PDB file of C-alpha atoms in Angstrom:
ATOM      1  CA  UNK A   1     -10.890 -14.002   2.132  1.00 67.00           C
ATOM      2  CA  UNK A   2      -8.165 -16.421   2.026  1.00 65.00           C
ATOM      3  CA  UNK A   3      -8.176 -18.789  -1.416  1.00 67.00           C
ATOM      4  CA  UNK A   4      -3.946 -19.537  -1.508  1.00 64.00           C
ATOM      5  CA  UNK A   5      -4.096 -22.232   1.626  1.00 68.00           C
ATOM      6  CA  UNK A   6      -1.892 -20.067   2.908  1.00 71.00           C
ATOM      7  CA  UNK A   7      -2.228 -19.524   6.329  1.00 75.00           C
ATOM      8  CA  UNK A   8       1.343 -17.165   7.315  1.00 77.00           C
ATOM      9  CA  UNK A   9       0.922 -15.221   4.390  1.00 72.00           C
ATOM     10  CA  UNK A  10      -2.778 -14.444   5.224  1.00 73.00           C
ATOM     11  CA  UNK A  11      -1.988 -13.073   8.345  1.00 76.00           C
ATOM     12  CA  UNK A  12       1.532 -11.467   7.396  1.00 71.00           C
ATOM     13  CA  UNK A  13      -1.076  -9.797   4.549  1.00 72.00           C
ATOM     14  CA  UNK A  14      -4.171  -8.755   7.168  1.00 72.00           C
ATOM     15  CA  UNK A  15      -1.679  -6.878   9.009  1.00 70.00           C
ATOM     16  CA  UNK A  16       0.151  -5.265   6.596  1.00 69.00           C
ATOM     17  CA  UNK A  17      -3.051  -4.163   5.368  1.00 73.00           C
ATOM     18  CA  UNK A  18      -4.209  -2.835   8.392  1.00 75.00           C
ATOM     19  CA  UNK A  19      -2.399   1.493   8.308  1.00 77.00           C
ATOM     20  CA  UNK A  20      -0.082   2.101  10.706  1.00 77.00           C
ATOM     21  CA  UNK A  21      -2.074   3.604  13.452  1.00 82.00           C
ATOM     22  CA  UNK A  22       0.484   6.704  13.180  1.00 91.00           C
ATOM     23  CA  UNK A  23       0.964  10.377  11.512  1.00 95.00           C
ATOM     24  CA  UNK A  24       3.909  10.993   9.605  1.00 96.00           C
ATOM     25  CA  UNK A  25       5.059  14.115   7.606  1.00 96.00           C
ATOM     26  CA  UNK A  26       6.948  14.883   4.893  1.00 95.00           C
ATOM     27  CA  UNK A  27      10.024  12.371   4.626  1.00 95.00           C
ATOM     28  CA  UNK A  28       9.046  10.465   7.808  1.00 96.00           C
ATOM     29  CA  UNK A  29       6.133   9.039   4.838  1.00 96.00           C
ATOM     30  CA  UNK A  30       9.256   7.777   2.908  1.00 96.00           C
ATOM     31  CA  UNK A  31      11.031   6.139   5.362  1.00 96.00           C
ATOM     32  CA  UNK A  32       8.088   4.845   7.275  1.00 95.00           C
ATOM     33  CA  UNK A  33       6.873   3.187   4.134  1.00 94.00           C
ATOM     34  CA  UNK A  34      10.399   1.860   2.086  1.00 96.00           C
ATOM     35  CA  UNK A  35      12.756   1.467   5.225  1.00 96.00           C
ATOM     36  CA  UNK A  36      10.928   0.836   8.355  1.00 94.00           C
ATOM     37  CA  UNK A  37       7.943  -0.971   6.945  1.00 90.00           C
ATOM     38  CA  UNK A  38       5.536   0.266   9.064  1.00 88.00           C
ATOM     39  CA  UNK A  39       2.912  -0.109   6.527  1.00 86.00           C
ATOM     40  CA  UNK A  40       2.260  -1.308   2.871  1.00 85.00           C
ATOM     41  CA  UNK A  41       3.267   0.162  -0.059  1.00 89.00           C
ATOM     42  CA  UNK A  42      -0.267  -0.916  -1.917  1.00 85.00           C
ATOM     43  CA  UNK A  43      -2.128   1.055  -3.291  1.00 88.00           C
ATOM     44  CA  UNK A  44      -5.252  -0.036  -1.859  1.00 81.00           C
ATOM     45  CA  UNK A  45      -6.468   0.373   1.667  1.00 80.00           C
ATOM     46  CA  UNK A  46      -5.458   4.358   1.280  1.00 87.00           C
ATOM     47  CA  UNK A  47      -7.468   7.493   0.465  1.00 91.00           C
ATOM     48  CA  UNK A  48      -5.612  10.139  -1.663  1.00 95.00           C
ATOM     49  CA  UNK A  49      -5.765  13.358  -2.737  1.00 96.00           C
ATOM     50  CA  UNK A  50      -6.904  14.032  -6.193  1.00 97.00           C
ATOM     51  CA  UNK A  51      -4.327  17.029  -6.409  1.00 98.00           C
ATOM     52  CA  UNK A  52      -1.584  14.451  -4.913  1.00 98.00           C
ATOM     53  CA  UNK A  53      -1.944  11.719  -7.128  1.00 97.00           C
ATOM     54  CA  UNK A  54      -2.206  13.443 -10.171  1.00 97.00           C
ATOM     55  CA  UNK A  55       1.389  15.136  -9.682  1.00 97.00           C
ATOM     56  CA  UNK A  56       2.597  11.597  -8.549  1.00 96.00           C
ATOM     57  CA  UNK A  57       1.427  10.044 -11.708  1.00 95.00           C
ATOM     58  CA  UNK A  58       2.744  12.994 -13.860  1.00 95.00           C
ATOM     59  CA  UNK A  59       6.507  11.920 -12.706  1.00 94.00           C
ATOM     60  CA  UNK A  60       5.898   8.361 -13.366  1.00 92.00           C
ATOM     61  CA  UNK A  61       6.468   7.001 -17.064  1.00 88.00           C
ATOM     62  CA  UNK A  62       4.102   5.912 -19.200  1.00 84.00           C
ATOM     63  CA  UNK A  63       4.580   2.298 -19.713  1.00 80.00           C
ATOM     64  CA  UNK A  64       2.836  -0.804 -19.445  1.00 79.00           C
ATOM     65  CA  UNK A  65       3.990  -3.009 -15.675  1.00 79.00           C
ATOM     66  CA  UNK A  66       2.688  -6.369 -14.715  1.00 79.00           C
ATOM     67  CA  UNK A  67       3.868  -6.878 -11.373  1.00 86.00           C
ATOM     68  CA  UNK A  68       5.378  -4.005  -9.101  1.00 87.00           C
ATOM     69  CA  UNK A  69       3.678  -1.077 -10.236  1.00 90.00           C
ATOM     70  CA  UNK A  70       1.953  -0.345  -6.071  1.00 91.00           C
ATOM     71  CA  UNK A  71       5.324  -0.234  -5.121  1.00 93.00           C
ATOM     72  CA  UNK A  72       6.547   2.191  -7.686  1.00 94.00           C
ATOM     73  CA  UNK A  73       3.354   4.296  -7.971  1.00 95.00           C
ATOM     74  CA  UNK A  74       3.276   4.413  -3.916  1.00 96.00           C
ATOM     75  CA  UNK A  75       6.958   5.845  -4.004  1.00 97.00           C
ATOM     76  CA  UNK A  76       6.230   9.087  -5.953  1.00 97.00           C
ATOM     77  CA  UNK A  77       2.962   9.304  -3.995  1.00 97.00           C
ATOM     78  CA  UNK A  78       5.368   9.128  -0.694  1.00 97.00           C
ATOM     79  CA  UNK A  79       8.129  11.215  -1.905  1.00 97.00           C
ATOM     80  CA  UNK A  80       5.380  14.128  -2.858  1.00 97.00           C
ATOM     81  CA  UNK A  81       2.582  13.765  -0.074  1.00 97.00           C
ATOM     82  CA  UNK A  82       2.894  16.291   2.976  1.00 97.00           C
ATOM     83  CA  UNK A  83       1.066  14.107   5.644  1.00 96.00           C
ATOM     84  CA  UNK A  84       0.166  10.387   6.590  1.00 95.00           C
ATOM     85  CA  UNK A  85      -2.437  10.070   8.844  1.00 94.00           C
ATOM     86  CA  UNK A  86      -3.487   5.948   9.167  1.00 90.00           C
ATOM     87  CA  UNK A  87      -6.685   5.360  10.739  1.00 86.00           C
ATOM     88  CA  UNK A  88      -7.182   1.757  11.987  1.00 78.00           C
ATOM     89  CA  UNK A  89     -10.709   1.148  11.288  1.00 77.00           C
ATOM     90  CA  UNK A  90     -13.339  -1.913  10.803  1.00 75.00           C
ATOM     91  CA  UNK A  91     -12.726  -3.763   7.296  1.00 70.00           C
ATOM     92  CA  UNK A  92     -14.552  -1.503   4.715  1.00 69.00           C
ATOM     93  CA  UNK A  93     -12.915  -3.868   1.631  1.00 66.00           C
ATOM     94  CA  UNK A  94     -12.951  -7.632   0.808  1.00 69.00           C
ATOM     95  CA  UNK A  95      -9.386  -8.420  -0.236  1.00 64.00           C
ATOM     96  CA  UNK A  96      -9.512 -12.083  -2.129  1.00 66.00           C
ATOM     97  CA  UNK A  97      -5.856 -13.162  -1.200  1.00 58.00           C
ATOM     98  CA  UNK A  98      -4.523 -16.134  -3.660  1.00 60.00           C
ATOM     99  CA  UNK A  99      -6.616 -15.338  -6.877  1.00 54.00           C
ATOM    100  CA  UNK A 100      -4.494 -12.696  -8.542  1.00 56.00           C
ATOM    101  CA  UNK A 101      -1.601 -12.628 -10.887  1.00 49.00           C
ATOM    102  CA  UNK A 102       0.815 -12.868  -7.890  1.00 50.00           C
ATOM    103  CA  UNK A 103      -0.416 -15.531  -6.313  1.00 50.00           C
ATOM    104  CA  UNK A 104       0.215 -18.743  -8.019  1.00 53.00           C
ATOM    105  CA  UNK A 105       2.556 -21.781  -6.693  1.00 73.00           C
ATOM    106  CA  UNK A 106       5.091 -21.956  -9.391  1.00 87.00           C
ATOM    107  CA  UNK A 107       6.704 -19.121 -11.516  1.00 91.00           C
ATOM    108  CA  UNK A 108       6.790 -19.567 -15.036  1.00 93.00           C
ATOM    109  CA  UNK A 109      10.133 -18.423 -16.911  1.00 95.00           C
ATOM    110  CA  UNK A 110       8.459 -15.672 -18.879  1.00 94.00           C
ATOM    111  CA  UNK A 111       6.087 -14.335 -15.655  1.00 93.00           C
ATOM    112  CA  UNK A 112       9.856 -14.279 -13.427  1.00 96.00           C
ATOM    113  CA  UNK A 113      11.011 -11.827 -16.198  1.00 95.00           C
ATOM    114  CA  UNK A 114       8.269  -8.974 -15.785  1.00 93.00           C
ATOM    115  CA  UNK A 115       9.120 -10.081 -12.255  1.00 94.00           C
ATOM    116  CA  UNK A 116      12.778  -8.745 -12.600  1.00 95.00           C
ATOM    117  CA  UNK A 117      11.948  -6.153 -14.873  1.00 94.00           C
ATOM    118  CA  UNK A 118      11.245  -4.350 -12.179  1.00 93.00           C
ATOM    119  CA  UNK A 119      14.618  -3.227 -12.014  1.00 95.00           C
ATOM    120  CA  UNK A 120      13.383  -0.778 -14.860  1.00 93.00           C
ATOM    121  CA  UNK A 121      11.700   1.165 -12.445  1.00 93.00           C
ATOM    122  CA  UNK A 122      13.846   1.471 -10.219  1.00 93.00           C
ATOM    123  CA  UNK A 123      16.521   2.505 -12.787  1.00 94.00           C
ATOM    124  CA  UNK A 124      13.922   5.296 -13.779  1.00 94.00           C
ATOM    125  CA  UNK A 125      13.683   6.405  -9.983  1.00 94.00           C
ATOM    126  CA  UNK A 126      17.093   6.509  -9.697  1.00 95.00           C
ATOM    127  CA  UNK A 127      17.267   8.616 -12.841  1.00 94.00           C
ATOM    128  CA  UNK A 128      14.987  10.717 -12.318  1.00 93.00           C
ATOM    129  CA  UNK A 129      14.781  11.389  -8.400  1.00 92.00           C
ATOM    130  CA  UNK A 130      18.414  10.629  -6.534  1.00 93.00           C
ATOM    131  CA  UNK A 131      21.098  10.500  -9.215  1.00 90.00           C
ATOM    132  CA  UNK A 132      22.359  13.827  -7.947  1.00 89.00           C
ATOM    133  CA  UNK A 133      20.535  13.972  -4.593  1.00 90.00           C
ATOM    134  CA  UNK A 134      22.467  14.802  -1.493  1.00 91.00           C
ATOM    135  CA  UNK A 135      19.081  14.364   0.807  1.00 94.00           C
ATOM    136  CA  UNK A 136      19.938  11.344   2.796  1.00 95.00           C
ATOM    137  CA  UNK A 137      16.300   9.941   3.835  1.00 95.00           C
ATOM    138  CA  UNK A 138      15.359   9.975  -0.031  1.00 96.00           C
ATOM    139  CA  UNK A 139      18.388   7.761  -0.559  1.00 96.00           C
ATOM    140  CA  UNK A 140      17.705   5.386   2.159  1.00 96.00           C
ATOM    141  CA  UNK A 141      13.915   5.384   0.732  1.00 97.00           C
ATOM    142  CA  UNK A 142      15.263   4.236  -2.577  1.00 97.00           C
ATOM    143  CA  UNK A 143      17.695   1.890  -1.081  1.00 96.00           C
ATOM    144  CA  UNK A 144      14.053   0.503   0.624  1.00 96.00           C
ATOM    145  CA  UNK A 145      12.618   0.393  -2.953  1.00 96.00           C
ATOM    146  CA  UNK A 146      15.505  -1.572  -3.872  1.00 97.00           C
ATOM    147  CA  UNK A 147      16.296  -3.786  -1.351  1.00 96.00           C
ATOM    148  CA  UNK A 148      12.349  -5.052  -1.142  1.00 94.00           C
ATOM    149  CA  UNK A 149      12.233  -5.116  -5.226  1.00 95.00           C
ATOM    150  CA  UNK A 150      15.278  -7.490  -4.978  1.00 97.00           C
ATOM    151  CA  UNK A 151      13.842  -9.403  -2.485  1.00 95.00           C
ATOM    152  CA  UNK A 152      10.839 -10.104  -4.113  1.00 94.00           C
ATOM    153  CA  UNK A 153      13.104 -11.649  -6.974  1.00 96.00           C
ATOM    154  CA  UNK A 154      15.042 -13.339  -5.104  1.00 97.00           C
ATOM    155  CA  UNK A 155      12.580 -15.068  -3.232  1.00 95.00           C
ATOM    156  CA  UNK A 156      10.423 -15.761  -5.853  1.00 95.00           C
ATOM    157  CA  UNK A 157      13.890 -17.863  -7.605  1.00 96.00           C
ATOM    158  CA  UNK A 158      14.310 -19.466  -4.185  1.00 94.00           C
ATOM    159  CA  UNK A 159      11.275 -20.892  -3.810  1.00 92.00           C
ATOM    160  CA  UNK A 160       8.396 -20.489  -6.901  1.00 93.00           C
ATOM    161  CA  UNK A 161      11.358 -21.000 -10.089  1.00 96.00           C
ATOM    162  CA  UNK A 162      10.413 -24.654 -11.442  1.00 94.00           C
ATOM    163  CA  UNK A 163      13.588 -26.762 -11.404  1.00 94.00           C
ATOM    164  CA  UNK A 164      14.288 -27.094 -15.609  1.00 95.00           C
ATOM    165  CA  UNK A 165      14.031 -23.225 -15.337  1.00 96.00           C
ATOM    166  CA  UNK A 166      16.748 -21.843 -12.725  1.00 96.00           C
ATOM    167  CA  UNK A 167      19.735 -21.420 -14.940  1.00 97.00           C
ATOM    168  CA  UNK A 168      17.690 -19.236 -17.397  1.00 97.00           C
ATOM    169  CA  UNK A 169      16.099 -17.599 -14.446  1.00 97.00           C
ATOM    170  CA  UNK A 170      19.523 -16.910 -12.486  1.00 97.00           C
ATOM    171  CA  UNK A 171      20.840 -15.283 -15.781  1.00 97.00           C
ATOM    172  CA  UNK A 172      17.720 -12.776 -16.073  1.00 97.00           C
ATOM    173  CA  UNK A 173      18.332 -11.808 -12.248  1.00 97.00           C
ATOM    174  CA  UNK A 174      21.593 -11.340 -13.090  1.00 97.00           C
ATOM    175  CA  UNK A 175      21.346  -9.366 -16.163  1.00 96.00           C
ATOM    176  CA  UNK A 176      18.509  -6.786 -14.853  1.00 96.00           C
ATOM    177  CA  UNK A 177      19.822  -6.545 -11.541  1.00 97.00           C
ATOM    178  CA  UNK A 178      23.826  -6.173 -12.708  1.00 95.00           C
ATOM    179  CA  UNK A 179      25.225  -2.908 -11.327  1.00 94.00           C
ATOM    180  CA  UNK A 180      23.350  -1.723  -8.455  1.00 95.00           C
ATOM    181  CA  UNK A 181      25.050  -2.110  -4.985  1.00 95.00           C
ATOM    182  CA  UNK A 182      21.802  -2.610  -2.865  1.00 95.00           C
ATOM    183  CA  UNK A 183      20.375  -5.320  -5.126  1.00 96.00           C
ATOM    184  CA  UNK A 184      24.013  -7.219  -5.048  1.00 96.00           C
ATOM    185  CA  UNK A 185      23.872  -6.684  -1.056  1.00 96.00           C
ATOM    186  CA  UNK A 186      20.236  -8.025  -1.163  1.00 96.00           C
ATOM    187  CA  UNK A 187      21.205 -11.370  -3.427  1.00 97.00           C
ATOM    188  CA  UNK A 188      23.971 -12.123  -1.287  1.00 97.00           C
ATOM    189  CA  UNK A 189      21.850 -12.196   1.977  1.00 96.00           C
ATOM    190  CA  UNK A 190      19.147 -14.155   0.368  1.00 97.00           C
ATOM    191  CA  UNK A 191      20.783 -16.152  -2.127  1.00 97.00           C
ATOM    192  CA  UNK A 192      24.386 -16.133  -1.243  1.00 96.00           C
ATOM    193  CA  UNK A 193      25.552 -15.214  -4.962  1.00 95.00           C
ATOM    194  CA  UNK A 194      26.567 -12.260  -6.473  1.00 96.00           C
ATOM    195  CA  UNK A 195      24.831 -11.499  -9.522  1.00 95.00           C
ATOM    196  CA  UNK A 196      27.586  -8.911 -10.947  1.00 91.00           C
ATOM    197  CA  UNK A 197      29.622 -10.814 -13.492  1.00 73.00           C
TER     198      UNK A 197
END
C-alpha cells in the first residue's frame, strides 16, 4: 500500500520485494544478495531457520541501530546460510510503503547521523569477518555492503539534506566514512567529492 506519492519507488520496492525466483548456495547467497542485487537484503519477505538465525545474531553486536540494521543483520544471515531457495508466490504481507522512519521528504541533521553511522557496522564486519580474509567472494560481498551503505548516504545528502544543513551534514559523511576505499569510490561517483581529508 503506497502512502509516500511515490510512484518509482513503489514499484522499484514491489519488485525488490518480490525473491529472486532462483536457488543459490553457499557464497552464491552473498554475492547474489550484496553484489548482484538480485534480491533485497530485508529482512522481511524471508523464512529462516531458527538454528540459522540464532548463530547469525550471535556474531552480530549488541547495540542499539536506527536505520540499516536489515542490511547488516541480512549479511551474517548470508555469509552463514547454506541454501537460498526464493519462491515467487501471491502477496501473503501488506507492506505500508511511506509511513516508516525511512520514509520522510526531508532529512533532519540529527536523523542523517544514525544515517551515516552506519559506517559502524560496517567497521565491525570488517573487523570481525574480512580483515584477514583471503576468500575473494566474501570481500566483494562486503565491498556490496559498502558500496550500497554509502550510497544510501550519499543519496540521502543529495537529495533529502535541507539546505541550512549540508555543510554540517558533508562533515559527518566525511568523518564516518574517512578511510575506507569503497565508500571514497562510492562518493566520488555519486557526489563527485572525496570525503578523505
Amino acid at each position: 500500500l503506497d502512502f509516500s506519492q511515490n510512484a518509482k519507488k513503489t514499484a522499484w520496492l514491489k519488485r525488490m520485494l518480490m525473491p529472486a525466483d532462483s536457488e543459490y548456495a553457499g557464497e552464491e547467497i552473498l554475492t547474489e544478495a550484496y553484489v548482484s542485487r538480485s534480491y533485497i537484503t530485508s529482512l522481511l519477505g524471508k523464512l529462516y531457520k531458527s538454528s540459522l538465525c540464532k548463530k547469525a545474531y550471535s556474531a552480530l553486536p549488541d547495540v542499539y541501530c536506527y536505520v540499516g540494521e536489515d542490511i547488516f543483520t541480512f549479511f551474517y544471515i548470508a555469509y552463514y546460510a547454506r541454501d537460498y531457495k526464493g519462491i515467487a508466490t501471491k502477496s501473503y504481507y501488506t507492506y505500508r510503503h511511506g509511513l516508516g522512519v525511512t520514509n520522510v521528504d526531508a532529512v533532519s541533521l540529527k536523523k542523517y547521523e544514525q544515517y551515516c553511522n552506519m559506517s559502524a557496522f560496517v567497521k565491525y564486519i570488517y573487523d570481525h569477518l574480512i580483515q584477514d580474509t583471503k576468500n575473494a567472494c566474501l570481500l566483494d560481498a562486503y565491498n556490496g555492503l559498502v558500496n550500497r551503505t554509502v550510497e544510501d548516504c550519499c543519496y540521502i545528502y543529495k537529495s533529502r539534506i535541507r539546505e541550512e544543513d549540508r555543510k554540517a551534514a558533508l562533515s559527518v559523511l566525511c568523518t564516518r566514512w574517512e578511510g575506507n576505499p569503497m565508500a571514497e569510490k562510492t562518493a566520488q561517483r555519486i557526489l563527485g567529492i572525496s570525503i578523505n581529508k
